[in-house]
Backbone as numpy.savetxt, mean C-alpha at the origin, in Angstrom:
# Nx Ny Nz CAx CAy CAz Cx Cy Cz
25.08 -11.57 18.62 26.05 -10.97 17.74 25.58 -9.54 17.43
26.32 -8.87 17.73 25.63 -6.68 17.71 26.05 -6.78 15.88
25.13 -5.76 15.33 25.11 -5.73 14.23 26.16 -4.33 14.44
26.51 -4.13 13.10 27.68 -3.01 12.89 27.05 -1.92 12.42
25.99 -1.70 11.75 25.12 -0.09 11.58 23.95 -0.17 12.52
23.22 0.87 12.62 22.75 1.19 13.57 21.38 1.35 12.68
20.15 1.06 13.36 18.86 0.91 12.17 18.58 1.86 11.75
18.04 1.83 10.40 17.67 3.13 9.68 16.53 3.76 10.04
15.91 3.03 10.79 14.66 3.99 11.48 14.46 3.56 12.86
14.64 3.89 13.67 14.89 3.31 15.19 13.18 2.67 15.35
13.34 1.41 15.99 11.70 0.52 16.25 11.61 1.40 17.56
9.79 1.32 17.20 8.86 2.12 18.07 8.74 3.99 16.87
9.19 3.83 16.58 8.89 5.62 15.84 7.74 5.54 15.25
6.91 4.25 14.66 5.50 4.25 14.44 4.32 4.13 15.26
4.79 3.05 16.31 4.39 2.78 17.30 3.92 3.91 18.15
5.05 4.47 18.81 5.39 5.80 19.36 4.10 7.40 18.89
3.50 6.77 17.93 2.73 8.27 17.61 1.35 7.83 16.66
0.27 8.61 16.71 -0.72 7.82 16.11 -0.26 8.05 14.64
-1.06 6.98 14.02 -0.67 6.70 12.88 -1.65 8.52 12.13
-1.03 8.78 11.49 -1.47 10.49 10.73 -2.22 9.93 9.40
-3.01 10.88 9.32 -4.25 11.41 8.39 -2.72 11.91 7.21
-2.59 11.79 6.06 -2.20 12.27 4.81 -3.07 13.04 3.79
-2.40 14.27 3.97 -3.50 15.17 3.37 -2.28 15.57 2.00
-2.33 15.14 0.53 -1.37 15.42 -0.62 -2.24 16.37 -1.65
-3.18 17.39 -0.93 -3.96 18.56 -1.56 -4.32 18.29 -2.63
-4.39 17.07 -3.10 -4.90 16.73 -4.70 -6.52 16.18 -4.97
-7.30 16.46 -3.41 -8.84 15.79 -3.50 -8.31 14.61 -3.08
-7.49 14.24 -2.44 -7.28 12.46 -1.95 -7.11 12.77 -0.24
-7.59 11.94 0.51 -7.16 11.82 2.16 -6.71 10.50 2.00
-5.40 9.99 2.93 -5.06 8.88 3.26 -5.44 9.18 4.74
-6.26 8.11 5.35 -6.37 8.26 6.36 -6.66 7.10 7.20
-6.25 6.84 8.59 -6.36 5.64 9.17 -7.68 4.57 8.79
-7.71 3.45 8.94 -9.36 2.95 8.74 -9.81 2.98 9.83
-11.00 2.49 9.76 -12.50 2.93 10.38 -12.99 1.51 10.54
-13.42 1.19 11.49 -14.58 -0.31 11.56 -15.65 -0.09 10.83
-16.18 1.04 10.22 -17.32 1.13 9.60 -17.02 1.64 7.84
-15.58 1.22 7.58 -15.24 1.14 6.30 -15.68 0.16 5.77
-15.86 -1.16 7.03 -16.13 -2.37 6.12 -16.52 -2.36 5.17
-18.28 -1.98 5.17 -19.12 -2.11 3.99 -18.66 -2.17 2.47
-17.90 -0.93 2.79 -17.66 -0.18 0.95 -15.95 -1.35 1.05
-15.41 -1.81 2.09 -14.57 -2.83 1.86 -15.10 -3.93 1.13
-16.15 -4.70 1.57 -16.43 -5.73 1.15 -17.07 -4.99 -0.39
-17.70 -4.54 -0.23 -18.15 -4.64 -1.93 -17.26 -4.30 -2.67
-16.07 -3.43 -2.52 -14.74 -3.12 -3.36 -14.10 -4.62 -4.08
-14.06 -5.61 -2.87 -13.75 -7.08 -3.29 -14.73 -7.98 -3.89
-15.84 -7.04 -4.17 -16.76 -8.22 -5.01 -16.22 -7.97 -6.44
-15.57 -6.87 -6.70 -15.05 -6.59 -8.15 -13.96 -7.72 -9.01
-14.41 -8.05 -9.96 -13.97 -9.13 -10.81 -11.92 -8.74 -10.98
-12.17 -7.60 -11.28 -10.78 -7.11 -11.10 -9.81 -7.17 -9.74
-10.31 -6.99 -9.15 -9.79 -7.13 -7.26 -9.43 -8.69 -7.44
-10.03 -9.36 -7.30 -10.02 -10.84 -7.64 -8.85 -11.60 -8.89
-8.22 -10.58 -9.70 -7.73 -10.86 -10.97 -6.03 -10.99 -10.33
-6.37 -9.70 -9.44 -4.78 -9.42 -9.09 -4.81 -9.52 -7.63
-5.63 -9.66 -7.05 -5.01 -9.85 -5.29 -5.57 -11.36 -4.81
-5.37 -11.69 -3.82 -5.11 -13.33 -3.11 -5.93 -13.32 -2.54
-6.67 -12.37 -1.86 -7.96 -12.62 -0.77 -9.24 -12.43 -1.18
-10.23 -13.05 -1.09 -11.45 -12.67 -1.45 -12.15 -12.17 -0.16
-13.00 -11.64 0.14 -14.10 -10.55 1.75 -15.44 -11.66 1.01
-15.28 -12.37 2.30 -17.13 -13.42 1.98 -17.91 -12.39 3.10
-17.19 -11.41 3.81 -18.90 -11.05 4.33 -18.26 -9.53 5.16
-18.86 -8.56 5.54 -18.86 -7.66 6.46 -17.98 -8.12 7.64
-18.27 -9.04 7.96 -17.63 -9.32 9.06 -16.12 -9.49 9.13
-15.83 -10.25 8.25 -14.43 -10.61 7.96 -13.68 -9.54 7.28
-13.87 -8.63 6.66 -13.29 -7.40 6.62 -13.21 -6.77 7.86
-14.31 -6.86 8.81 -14.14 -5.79 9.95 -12.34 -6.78 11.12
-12.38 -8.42 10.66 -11.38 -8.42 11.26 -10.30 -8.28 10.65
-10.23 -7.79 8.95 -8.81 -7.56 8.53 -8.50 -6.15 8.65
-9.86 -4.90 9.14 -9.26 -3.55 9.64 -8.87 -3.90 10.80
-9.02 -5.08 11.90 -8.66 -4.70 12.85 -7.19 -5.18 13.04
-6.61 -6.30 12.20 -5.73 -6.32 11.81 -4.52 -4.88 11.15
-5.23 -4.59 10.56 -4.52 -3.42 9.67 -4.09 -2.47 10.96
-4.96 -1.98 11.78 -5.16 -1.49 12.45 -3.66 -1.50 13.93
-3.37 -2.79 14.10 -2.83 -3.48 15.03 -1.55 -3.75 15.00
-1.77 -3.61 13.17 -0.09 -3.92 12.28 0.50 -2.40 12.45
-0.48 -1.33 12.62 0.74 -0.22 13.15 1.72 -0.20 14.25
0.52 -0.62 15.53 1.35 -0.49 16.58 2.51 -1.46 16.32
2.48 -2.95 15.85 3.52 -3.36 15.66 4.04 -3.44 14.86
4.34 -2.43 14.25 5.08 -1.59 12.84 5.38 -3.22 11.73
4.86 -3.92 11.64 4.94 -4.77 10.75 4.05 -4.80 9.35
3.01 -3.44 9.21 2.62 -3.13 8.32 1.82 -1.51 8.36
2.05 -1.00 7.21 1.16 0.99 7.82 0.09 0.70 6.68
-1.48 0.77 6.98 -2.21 0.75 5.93 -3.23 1.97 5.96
-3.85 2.26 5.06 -4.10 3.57 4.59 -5.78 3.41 3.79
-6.97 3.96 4.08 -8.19 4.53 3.25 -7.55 5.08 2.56
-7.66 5.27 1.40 -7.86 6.54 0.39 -9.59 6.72 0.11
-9.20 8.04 0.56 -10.67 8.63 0.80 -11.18 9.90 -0.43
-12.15 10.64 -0.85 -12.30 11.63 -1.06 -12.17 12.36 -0.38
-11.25 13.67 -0.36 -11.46 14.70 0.13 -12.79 15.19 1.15
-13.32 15.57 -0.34 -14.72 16.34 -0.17 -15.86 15.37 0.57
-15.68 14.55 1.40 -16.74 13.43 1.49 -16.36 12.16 2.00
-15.20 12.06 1.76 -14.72 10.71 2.50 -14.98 9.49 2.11
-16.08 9.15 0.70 -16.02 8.19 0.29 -15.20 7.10 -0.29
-14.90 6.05 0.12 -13.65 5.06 0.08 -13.18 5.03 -1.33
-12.18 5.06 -1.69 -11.65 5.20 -3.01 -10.67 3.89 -3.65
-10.02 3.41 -2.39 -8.66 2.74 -2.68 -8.43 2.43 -1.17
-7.13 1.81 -1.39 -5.83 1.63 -0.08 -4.86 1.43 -0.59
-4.06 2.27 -0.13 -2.81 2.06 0.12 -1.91 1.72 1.38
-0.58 0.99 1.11 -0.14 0.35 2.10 1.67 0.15 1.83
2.20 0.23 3.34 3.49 -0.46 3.47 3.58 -1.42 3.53
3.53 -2.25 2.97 4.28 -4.07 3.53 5.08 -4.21 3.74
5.15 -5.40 4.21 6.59 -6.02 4.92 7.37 -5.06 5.20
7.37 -4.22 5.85 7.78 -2.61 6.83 8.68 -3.40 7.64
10.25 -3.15 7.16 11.06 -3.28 7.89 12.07 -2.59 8.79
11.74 -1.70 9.68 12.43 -0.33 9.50 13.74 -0.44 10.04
14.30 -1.73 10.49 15.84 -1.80 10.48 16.46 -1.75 9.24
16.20 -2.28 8.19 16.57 -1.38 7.09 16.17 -0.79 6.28
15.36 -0.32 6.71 14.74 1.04 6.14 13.50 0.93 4.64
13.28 -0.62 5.25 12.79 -1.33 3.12 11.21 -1.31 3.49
10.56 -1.11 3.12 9.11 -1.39 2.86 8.40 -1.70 0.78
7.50 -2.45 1.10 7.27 -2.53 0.00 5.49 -1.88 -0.14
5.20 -0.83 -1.07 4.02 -0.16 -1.70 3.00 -1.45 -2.15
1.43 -1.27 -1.89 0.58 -1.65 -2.25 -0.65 -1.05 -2.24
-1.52 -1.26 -3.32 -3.04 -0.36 -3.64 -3.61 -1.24 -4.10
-4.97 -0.90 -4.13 -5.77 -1.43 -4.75 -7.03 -0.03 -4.92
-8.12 0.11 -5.89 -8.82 1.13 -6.13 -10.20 0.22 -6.12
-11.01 1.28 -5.56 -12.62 0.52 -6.16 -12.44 0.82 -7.91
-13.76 -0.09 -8.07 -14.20 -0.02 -9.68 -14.32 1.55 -9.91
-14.89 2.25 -9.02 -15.49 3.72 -9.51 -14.42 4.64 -9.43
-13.11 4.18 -9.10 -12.15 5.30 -8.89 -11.06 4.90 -9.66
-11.24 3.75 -10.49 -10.11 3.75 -11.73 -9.99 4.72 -12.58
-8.52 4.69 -13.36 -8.43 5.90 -14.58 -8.51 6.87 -14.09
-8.60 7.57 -12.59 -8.52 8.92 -12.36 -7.35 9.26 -11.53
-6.37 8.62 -12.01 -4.82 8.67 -11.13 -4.85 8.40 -9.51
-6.24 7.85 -8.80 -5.62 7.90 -7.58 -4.89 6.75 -7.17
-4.61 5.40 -7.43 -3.65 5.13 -7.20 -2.36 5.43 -6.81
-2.08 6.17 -8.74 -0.53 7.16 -8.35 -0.50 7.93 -7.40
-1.42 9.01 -6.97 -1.53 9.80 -6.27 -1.35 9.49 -4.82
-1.76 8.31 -4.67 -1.66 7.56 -3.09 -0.32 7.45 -3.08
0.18 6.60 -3.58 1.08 6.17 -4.18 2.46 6.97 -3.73
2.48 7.93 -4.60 2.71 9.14 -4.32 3.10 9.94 -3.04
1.90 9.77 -2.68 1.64 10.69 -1.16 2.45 9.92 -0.05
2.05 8.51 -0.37 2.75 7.63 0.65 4.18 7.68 0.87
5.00 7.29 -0.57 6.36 7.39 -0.79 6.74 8.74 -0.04
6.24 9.59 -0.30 6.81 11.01 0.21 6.73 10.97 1.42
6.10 10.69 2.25 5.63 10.86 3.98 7.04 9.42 4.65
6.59 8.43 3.54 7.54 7.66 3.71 9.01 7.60 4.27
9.56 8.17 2.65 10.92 8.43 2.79 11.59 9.52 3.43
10.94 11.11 3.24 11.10 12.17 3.75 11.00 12.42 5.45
9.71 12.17 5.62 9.08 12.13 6.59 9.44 10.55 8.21
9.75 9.95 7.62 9.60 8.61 8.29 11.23 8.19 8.73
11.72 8.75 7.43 13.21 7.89 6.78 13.55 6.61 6.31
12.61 6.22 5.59 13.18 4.82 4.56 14.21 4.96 3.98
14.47 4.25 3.18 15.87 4.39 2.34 15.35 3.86 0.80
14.66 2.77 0.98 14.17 2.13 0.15 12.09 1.80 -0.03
11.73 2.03 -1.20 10.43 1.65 -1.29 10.07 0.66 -2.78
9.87 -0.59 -2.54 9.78 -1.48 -3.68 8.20 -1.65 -3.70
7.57 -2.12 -5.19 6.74 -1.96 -5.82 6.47 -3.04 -6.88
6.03 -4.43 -6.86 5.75 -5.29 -7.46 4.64 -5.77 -7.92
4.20 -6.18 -8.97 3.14 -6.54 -9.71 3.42 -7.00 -10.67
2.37 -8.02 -11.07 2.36 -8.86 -12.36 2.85 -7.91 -13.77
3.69 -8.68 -14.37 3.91 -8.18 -15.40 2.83 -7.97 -16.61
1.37 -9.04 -16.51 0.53 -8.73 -17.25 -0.82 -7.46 -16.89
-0.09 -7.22 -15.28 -1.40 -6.32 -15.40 -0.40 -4.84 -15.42
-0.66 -4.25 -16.69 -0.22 -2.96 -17.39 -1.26 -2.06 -16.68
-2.21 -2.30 -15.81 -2.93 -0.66 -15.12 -1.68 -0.45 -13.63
-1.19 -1.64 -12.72 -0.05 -1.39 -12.13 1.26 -0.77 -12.40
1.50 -1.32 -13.56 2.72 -0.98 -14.11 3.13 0.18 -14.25
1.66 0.89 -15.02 1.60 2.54 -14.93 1.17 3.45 -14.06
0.75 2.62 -13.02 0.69 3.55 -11.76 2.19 3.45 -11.19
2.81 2.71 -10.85 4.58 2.49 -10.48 4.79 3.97 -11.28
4.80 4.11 -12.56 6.07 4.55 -13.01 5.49 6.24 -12.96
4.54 6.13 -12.59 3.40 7.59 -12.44 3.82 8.06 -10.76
3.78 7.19 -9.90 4.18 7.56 -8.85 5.93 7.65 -8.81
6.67 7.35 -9.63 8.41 7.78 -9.34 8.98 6.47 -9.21
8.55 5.16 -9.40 8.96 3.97 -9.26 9.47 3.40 -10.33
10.99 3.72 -10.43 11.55 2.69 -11.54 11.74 1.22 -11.70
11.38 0.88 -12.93 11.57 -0.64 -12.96 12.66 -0.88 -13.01
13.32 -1.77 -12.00 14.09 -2.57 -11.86 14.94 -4.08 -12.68
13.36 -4.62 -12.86 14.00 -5.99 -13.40 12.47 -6.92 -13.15
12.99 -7.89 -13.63 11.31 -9.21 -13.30 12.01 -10.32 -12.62
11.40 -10.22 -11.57 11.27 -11.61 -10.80 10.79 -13.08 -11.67
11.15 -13.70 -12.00 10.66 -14.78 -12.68 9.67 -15.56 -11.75
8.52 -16.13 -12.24 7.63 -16.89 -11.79 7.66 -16.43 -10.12
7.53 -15.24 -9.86 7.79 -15.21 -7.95 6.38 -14.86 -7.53
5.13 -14.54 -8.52 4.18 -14.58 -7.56 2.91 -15.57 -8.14
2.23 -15.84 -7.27 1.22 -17.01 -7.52 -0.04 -16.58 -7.09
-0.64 -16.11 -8.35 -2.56 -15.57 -8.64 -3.31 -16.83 -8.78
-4.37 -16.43 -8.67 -5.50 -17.64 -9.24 -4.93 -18.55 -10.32
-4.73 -18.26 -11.39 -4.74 -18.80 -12.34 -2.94 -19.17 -12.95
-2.18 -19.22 -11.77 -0.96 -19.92 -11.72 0.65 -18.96 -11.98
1.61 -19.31 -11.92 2.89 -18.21 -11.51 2.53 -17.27 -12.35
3.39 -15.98 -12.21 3.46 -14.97 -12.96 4.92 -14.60 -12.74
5.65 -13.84 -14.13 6.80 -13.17 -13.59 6.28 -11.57 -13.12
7.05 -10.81 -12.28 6.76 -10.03 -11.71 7.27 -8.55 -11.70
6.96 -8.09 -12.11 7.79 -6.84 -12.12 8.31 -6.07 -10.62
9.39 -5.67 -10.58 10.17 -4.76 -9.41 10.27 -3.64 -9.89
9.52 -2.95 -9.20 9.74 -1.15 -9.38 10.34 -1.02 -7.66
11.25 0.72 -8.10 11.60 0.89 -6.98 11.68 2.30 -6.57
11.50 2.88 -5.38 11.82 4.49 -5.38 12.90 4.06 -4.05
14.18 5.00 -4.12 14.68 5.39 -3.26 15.15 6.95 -2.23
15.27 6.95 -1.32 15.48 8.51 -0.40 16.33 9.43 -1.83
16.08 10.56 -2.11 16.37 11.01 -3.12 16.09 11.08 -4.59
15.47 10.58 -5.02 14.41 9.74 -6.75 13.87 11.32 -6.82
């Protein structure tokens, strides 16, 4: 059955070109990962906080080196774009940011970060955040960029609305942490915001 619009980002346009270094002149690099990010990967996930709000725990070097190579793999098959946030000046690992569930027939992806302990409270989240949406929508042509997180963790909430992501509405009970459902907040940026 032929669909009646035509996709909002034709498949292969990620594929098609290496995935780019993001340079948003603010002391932040988004930049492809590295097999030798692991390290500062795995200890980022020994943080009590990492653990509070995300689903995966890193038991060793190793198993991070196969979720960059994953990350890595999810470009070519545009089913996910993931991102170092780096220092500038040095390159030391800061964060990640990421597209999920990158759908580019219609144009929807959904934003995700996470920060080491040592790079909280200094906006890079937003700033990723940020940088991403823009390369995103401008650059890429999304239409749409959604942004979800627990309604109890208020350090997300204010990175959303710091990077241009309006709240939407709450998902009731739609995501499931350690310690059992949560309702969820929907933030959203669209082409034009």
């Amino acid at each position: 059955m032929p669909f009646l619009t035509a996709p909002v980002v034709p498949a292969g346009t990620l594929a098609g070109m290496p995935q780019p270094t993001l340079d948003p002149g603010d002391g932040l690099l988004l930049r492809p990962w590295l097999d030798s990010d692991a390290p500062a990967v795995h200890e980022a996930f020994q943080d009590p906080l990492i653990h509070r709000w995300h689903l995966r725990a890193a038991e060793s070097v190793a198993e991070v080196r196969e979720w960059i190579g994953e990350w890595i793999s999810d470009w070519v098959e545009e089913d996910s774009a993931q991102w170092a946030v780096v220092a500038a000046d040095g390159g030391r690992l800061l964060g990640r940011v990421a597209l999920r569930e990158l759908r580019l027939d219609e144009g929807v992806a959904e934003v995700a970060y996470w920060t080491t302990a040592a790079a909280r409270g200094q906006g890079v989240a937003a700033r990723a955040a940020t940088a991403l949406s823009r390369w995103a929508l401008d650059d890429i042509g999304l239409q749409r960029l959604e942004l979800l997180h627990s309604v109890a963790n208020e350090g997300s909430c204010r990175v959303a609305a710091r990077s241009g992501f309006r709240l939407e509405g709450t998902k009731r009970r739609s995501g499931l942490h350690t310690d059992g459902w949560h309702d969820m907040h929907l933030h959203a940026r669209v082409r034009g915001d």
